[in-house]
Short mmCIF file of C-alpha atoms and ligand atoms in Angstrom, two decimals:
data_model
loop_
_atom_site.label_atom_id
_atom_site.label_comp_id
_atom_site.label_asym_id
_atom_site.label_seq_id
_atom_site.Cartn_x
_atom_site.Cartn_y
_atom_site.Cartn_z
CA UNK Y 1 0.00 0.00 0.00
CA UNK Y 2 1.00 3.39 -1.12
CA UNK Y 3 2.77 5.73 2.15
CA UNK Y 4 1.84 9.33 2.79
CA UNK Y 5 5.47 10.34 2.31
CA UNK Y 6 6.25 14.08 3.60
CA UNK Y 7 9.31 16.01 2.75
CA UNK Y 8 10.35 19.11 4.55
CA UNK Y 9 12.62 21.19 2.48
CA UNK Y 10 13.62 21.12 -1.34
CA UNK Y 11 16.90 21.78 -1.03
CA UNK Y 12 19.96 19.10 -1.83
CA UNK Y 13 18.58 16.70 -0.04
CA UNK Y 14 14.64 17.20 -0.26
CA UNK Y 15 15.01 17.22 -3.97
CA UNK Y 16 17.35 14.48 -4.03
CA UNK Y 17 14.89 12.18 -1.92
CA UNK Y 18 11.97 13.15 -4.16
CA UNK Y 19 13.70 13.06 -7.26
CA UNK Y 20 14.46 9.22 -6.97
CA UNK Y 21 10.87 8.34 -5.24
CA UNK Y 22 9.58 9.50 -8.20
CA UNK Y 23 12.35 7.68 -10.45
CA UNK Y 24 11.43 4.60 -8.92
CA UNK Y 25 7.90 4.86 -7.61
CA UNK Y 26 6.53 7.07 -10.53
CA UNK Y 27 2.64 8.44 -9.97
CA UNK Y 28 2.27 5.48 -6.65
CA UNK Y 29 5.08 7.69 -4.93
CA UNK Y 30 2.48 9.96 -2.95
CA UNK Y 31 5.43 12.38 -1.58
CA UNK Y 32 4.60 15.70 -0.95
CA UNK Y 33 7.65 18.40 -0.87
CA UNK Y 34 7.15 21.16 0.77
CA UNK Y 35 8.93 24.49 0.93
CA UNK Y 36 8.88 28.45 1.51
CA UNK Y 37 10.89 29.09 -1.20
CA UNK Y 38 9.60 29.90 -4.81
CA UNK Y 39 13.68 28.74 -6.12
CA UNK Y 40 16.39 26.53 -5.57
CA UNK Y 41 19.70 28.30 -5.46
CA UNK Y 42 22.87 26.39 -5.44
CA UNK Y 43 25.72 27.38 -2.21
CA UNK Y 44 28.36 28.33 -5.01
CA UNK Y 45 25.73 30.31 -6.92
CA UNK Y 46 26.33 33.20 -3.80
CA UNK Y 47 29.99 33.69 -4.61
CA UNK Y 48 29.11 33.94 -8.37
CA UNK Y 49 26.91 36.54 -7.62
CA UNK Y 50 28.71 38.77 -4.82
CA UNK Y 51 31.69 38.94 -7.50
CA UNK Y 52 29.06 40.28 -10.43
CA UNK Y 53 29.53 36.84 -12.32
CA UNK Y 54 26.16 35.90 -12.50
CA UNK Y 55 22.97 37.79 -11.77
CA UNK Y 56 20.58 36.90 -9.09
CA UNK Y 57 18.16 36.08 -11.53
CA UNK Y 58 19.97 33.49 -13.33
CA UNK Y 59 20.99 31.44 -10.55
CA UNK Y 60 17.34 30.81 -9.10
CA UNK Y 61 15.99 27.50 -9.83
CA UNK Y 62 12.11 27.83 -9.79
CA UNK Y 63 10.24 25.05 -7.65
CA UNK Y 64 7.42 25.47 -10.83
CA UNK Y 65 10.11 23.75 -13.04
CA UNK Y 66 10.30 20.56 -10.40
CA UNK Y 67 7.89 18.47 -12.33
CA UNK Y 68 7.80 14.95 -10.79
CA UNK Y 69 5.19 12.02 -11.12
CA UNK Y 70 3.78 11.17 -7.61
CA UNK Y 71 5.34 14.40 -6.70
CA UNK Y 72 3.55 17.23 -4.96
CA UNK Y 73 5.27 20.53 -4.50
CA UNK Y 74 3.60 22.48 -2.23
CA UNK Y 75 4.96 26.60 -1.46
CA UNK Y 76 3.91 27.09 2.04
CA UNK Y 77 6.28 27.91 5.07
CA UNK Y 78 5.93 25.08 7.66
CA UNK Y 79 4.87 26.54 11.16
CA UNK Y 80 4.96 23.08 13.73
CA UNK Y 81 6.51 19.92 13.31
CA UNK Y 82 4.89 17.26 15.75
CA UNK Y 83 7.34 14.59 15.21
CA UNK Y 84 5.42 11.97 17.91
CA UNK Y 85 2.02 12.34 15.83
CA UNK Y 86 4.45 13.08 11.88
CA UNK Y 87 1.51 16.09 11.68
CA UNK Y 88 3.33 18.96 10.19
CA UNK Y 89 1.51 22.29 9.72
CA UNK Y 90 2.00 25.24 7.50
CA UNK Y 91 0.42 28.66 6.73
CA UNK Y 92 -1.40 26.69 4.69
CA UNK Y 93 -2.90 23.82 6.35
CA UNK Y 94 -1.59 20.58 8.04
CA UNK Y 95 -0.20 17.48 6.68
CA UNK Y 96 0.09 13.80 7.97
CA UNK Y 97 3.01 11.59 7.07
CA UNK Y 98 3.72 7.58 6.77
CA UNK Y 99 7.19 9.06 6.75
CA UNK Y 100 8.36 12.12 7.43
CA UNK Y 101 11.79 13.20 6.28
CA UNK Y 102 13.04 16.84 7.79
CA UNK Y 103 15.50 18.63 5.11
CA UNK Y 104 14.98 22.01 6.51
CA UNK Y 105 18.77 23.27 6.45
CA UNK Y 106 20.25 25.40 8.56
CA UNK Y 107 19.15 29.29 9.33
CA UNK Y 108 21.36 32.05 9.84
CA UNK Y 109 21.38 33.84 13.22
CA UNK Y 110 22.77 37.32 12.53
CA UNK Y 111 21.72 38.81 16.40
CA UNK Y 112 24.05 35.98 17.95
CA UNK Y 113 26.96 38.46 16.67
CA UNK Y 114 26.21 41.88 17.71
CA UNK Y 115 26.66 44.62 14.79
CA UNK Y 116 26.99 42.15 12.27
CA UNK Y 117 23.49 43.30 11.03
CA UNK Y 118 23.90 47.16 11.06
CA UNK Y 119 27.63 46.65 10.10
CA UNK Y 120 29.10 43.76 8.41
CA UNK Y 121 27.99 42.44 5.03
CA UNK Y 122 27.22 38.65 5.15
CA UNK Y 123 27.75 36.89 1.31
CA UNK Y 124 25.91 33.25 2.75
CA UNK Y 125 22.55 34.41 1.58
CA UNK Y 126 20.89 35.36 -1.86
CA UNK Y 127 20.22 38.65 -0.41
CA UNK Y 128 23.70 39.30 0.98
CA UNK Y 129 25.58 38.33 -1.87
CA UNK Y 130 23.72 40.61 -3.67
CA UNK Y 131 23.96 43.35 -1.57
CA UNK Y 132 27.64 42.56 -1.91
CA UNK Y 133 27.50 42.93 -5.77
CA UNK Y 134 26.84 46.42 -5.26
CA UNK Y 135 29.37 47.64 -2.44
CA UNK Y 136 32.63 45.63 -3.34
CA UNK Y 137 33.19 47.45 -6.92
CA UNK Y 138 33.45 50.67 -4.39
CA UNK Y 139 36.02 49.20 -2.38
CA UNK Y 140 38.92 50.52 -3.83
CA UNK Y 141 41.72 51.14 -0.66
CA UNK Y 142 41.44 49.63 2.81
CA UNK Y 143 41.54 46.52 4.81
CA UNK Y 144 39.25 43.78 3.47
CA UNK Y 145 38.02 41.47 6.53
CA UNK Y 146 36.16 38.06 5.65
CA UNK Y 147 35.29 37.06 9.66
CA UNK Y 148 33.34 33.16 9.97
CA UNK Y 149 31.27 34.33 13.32
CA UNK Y 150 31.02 30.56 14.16
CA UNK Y 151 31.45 26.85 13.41
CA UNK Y 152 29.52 24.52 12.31
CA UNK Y 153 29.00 26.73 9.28
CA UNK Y 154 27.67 25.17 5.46
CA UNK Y 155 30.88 24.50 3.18
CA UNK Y 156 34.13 25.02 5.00
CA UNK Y 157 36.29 26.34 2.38
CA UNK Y 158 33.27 28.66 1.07
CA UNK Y 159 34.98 31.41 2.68
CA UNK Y 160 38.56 30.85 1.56
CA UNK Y 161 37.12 30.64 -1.56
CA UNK Y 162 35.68 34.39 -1.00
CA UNK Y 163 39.27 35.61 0.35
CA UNK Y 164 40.77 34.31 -2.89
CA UNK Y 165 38.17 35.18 -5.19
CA UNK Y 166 38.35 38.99 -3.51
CA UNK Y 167 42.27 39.03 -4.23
CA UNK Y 168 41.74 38.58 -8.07
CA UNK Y 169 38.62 40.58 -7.99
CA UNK Y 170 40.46 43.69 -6.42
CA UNK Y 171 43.60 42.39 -8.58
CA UNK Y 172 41.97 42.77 -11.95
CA UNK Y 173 40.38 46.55 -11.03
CA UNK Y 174 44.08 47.28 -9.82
CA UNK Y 175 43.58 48.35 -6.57
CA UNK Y 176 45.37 44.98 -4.95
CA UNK Y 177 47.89 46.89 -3.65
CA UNK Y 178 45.93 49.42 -1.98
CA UNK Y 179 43.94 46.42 0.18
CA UNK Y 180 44.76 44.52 2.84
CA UNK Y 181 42.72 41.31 2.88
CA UNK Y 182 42.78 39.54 6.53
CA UNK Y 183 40.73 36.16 6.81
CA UNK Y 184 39.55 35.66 10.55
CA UNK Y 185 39.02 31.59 11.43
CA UNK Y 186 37.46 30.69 14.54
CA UNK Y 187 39.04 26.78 13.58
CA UNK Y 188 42.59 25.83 13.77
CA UNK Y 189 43.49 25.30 9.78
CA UNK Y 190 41.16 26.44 6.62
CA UNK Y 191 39.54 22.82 6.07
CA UNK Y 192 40.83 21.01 9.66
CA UNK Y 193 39.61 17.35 8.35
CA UNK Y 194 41.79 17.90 5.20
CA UNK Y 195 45.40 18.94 5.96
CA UNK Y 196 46.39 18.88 2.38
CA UNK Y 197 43.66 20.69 1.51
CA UNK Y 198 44.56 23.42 4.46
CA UNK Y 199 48.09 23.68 3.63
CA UNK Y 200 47.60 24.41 0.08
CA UNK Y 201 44.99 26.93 1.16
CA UNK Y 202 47.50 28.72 3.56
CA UNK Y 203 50.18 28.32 0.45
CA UNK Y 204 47.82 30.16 -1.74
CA UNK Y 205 47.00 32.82 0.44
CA UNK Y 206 50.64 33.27 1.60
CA UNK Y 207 51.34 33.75 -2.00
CA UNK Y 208 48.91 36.75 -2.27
CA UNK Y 209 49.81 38.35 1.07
CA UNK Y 210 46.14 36.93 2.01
CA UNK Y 211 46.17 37.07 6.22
CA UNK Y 212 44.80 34.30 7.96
CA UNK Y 213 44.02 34.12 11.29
CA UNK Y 214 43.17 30.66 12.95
CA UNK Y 215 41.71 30.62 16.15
CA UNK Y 216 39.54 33.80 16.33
CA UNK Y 217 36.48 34.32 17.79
CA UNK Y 218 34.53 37.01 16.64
CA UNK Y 219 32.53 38.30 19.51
CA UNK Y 220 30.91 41.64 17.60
CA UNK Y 221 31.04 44.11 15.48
CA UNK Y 222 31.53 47.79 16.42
CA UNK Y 223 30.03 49.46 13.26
CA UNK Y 224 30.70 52.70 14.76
CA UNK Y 225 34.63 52.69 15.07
CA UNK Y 226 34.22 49.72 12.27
CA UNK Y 227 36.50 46.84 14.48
CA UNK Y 228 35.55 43.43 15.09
CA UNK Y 229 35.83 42.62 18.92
CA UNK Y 230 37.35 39.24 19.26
CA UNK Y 231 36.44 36.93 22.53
CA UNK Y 232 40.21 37.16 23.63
CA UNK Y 233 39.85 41.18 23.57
CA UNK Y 234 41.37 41.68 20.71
CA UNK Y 235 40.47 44.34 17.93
CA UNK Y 236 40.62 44.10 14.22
CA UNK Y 237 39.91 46.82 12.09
CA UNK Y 238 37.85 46.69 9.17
CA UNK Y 239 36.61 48.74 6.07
CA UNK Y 240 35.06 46.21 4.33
CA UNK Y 241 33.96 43.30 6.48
CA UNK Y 242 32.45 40.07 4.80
CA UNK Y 243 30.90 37.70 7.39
CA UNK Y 244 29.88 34.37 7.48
CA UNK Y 245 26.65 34.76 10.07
CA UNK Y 246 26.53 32.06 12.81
CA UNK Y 247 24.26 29.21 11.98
CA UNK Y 248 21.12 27.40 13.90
CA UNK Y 249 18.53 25.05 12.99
CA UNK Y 250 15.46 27.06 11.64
CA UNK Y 251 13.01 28.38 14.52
CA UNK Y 252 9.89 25.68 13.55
CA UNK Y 253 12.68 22.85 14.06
CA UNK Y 254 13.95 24.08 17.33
CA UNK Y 255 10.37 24.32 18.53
CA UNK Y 256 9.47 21.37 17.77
CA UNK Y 257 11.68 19.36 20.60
CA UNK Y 258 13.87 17.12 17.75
CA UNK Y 259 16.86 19.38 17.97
CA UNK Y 260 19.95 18.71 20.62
CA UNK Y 261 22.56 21.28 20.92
CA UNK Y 262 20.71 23.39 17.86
CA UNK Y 263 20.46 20.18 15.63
CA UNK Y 264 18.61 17.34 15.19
CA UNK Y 265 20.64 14.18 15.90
CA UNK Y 266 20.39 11.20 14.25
CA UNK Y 267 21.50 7.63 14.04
CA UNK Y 268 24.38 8.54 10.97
CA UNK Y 269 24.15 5.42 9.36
CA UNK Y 270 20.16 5.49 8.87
CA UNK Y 271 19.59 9.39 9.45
CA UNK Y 272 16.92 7.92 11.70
CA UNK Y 273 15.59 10.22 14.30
CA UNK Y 274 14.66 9.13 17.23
CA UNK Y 275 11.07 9.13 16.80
CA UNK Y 276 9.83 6.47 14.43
CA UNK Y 277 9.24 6.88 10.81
CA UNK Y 278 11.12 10.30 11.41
CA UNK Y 279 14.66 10.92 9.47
CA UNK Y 280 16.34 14.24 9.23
CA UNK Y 281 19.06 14.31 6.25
CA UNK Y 282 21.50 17.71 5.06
CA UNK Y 283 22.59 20.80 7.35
CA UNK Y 284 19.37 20.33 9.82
CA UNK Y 285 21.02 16.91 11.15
CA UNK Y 286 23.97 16.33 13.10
CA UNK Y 287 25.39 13.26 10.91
CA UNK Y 288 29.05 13.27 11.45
CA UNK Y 289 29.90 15.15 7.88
CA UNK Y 290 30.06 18.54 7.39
CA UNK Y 291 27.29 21.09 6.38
CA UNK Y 292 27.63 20.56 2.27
CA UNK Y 293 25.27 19.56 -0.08
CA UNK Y 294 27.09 16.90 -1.76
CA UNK Y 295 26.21 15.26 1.97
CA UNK Y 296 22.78 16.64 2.08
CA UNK Y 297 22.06 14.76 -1.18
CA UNK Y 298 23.92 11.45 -0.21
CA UNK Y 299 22.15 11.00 3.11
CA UNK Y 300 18.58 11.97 1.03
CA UNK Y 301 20.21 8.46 -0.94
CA UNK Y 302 20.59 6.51 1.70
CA UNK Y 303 16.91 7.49 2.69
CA UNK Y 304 15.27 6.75 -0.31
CA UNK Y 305 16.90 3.64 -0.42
CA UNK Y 306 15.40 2.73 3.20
CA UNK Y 307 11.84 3.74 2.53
CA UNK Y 308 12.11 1.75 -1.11
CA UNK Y 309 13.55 -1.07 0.83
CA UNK Y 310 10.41 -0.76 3.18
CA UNK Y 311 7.99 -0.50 0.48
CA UNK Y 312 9.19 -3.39 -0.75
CA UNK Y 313 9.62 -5.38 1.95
CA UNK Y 314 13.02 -5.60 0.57
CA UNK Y 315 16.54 -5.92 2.28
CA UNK Y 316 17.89 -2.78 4.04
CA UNK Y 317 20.86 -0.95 2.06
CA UNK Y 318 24.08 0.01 3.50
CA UNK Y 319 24.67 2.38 5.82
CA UNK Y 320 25.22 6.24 4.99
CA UNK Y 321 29.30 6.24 4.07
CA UNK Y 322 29.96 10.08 4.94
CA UNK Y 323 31.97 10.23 1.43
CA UNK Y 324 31.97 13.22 -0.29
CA UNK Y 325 33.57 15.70 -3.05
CA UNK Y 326 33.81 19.64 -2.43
CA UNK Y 327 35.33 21.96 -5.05
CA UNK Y 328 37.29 24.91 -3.91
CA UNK Y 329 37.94 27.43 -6.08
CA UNK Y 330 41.41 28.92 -6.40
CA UNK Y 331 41.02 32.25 -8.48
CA UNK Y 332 41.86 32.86 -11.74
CA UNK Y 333 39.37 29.84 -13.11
CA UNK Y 334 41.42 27.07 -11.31
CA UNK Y 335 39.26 25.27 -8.59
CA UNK Y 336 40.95 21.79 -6.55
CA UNK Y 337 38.70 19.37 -5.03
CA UNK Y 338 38.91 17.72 -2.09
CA UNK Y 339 37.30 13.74 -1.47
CA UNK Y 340 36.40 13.28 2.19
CA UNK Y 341 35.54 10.19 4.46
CA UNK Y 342 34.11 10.85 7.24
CA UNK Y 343 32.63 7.62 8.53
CA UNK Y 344 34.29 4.73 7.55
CA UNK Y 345 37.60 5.25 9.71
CA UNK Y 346 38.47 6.19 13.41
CA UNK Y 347 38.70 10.08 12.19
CA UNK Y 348 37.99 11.90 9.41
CA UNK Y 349 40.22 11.69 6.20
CA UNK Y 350 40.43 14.19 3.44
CA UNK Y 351 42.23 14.25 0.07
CA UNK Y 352 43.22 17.05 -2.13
CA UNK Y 353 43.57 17.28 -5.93
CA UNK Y 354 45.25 20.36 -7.07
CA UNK Y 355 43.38 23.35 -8.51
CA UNK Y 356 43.06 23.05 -12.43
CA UNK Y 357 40.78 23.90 -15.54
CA UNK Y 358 39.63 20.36 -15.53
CA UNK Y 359 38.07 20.86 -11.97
CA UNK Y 360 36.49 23.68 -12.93
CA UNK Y 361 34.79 21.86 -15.92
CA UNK Y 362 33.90 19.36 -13.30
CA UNK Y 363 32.64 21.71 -11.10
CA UNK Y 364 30.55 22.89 -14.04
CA UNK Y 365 29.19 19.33 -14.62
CA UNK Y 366 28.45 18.91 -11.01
CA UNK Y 367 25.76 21.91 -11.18
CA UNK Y 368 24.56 21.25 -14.78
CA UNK Y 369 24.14 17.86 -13.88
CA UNK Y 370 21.76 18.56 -10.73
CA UNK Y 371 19.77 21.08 -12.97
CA UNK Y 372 18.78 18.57 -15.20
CA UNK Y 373 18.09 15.51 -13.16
CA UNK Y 374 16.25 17.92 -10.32
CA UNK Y 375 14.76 20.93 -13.12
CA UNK Y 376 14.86 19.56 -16.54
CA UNK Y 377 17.19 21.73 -18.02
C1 FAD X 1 28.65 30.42 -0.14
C2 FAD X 1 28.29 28.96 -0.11
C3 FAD X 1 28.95 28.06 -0.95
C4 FAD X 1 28.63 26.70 -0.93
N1 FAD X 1 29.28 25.85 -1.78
C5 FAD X 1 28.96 24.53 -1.77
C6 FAD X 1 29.61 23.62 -2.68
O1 FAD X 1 30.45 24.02 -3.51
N2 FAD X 1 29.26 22.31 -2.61
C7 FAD X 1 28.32 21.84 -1.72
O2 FAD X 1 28.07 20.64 -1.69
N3 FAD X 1 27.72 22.68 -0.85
C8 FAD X 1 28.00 24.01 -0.87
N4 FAD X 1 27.37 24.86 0.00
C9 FAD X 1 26.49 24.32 1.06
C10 FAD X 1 25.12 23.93 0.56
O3 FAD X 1 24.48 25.01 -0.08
C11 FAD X 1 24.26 23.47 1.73
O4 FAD X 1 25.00 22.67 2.60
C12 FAD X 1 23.07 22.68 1.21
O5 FAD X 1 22.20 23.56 0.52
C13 FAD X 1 22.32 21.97 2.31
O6 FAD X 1 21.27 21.23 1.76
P1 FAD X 1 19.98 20.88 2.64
O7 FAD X 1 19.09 20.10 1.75
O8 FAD X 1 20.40 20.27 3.92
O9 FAD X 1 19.34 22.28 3.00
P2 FAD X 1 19.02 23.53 2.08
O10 FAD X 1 19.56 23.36 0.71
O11 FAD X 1 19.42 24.73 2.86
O12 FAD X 1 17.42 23.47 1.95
C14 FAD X 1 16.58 23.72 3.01
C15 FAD X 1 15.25 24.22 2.47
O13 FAD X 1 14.31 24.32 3.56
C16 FAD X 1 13.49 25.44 3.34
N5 FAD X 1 12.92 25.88 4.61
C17 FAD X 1 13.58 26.24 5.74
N6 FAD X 1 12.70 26.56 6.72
C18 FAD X 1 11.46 26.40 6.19
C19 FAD X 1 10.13 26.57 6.70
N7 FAD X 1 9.88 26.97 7.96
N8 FAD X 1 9.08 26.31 5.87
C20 FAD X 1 9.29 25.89 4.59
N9 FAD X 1 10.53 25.72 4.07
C21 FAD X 1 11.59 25.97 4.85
C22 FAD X 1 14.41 26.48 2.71
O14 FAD X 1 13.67 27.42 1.96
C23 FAD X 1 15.34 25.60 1.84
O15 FAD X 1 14.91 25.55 0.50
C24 FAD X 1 27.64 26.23 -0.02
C25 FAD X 1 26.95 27.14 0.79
C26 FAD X 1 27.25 28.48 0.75
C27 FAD X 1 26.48 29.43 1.62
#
């Protein structure tokens, strides 16, 4: 018989998850995906458009282009999660799941730094990076801060990838020389499960007199005299200041007593919650792997697999592996990748390949590819 399946979220992984219940279960698949959001936007897209390479507009994905059999797509922003009862309601009505599956993400909470809002610039939103778009051609002399106001945050080298892309950017208008650019970490190395990947980070930015500072904790930001106030006391000055806001499990989730320590936990191998016929896949969950949505999409995998399997009343797949590819981008159209395992040994293991066109072709495949399995195009 046919299960009321209920997905919360279409990002990596709610897509993912629907895409291949469809796939497999065609019209039967009765999943309904629900989300605020009239567009997907890929992480990446943000950096593309904070430097002016692609417009806002081009990078959103419309939801009306999702066109699944079995697949509902519903635009409604969910208000309560009752994970006991699977009842989930929205501004729109309520919904009852077989099988709930919470791919919610994670929020950003810009009032857990002080002054970030009235004086920092944050480039991990749509909005931001747009915002961006407009101020960084006018930053022409000056120190250039990029400040990560907490950890766990989504894509670890995102913002190495924004102090390099901001040295060619402020390279190729000639004004490098005239701008400091000073990278404030709150963890010990650029990409800590990856040395390789770290040390040819800290190689790159040593070669373009890029500063990076491991270890800080941004407390604030004093808009007024423009520092950031680190935890230890210290002071940093900035002119341009390019945040990465702390993160948090949206409000609904938080509310609805799944979350531990701002997340929802898990069993990593099943992204089972604790409350049955609940999973929670992507940046909502805490799996084990970082906040990316190359994991996002592999854990919405391993769930589809498990509810097929049930369906079926087939054998159970294998676990959730933690693998994973992340491209970094270098600057001047090189990006490296780096593979990461983070389940299958004692700690977490990360290699790098060096930064190269043929990345960034792959890169380019990895994004087409997802539009036209998840959008059609
Ligand atoms: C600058 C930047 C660069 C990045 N680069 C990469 C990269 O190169 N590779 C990579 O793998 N990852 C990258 N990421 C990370 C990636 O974007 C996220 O990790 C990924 O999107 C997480 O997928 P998810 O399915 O868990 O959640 P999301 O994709 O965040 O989807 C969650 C969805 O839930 C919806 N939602 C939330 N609350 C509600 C509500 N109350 N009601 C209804 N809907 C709601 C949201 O609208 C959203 O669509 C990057 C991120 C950033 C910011």
């Amino acid at each position: 018989m046919a299960k009321r399946i209920v997905v919360l979220g279409a990002g990596f992984g709610g897509l993912e998850l629907s895409t291949i219940l469809s796939d497999e279960l065609g019209e039967d698949a009765d999943v309904t995906l629900i989300d605020k959001g009239g567009a997907f936007v890929f992480g990446y897209s943000k950096l593309d458009v904070m430097f002016g390479r692609e417009t806002s507009e081009a990078v959103h994905l419309p939801y009306s282009d999702f066109a699944k059999p079995g697949v509902r797509f519903v635009r409604e922003t969910i208000t309560a999660i009752d994970p006991e009862e699977r009842r989930v309601s929205t501004d729109g009505g309520e919904y009852e799941a077989d099988i709930l599956v919470v791919a919610l993400g994670a929020d950003y909470d810009m009032d857990a730094t002080p002054g970030l809002a009235e004086g920092g610039n944050e480039f991990y939103s749509v909005a931001g990076a747009q915002r961006l778009r407009d101020v960084i051609p006018g930053f022409t002399e000056g120190r250039a801060v990029i400040g990560v106001c907490g950890a766990p945050f989504k894509c670890p080298p995102a913002p190495s990838e924004a102090a390099l892309l901001l040295h060619d950017n402020l390279s190729v208008r000639g004004v490098r020389n005239a701008c400091k650019i000073t990278f404030l970490m709150p963890l010990p190395s650029p990409v800590p499960p990856s040395p390789q990947t770290s040390e040819a980070l800290l190689e790159a930015f040593a070669e373009r007199s890029i500063e990076f500072v491991p270890g800080a904790r941004i407390a604030s930001l004093d808009p007024g005299r423009k520092v950031v106030l680190l935890q230890d006391g210290s002071e940093v000055p900035y002119d341009l200041f390019l945040g990465v806001p702390k993160h948090r499990a949206p409000d609904v989730v938080l509310a609805s007593g799944m979350s531990e320590d701002g997340y929802i936990p898990v069993e990593s191998r099943t992204l089972k919650t604790r409350f049955p016929g609940v999973y929670a896949v992507g940046d909502v969950a805490t799996v084990g792997v970082p906040k990316a949505g190359v994991f996002s999409e592999g854990a919405a995998r391993v769930v589809a697999a498990e509810v097929l399997a049930d369906l079926a009343r087939g054998e159970q797949p294998a676990g959730y592996d933690g693998l994973g590819s992340c491209y970094i981008e270098f600057g001047a159209g090189r990006v490296g990748r780096v593979d990461v395992d983070f389940l299958s040994g004692p700690k977490p293991t990360g290699t790098f390949r060096a930064p190269s066109g043929a990345l960034a072709a792959e890169k380019e495949e990895f994004g087409s590819s997802r539009r036209a399995r998840w959008f059609g195009h």
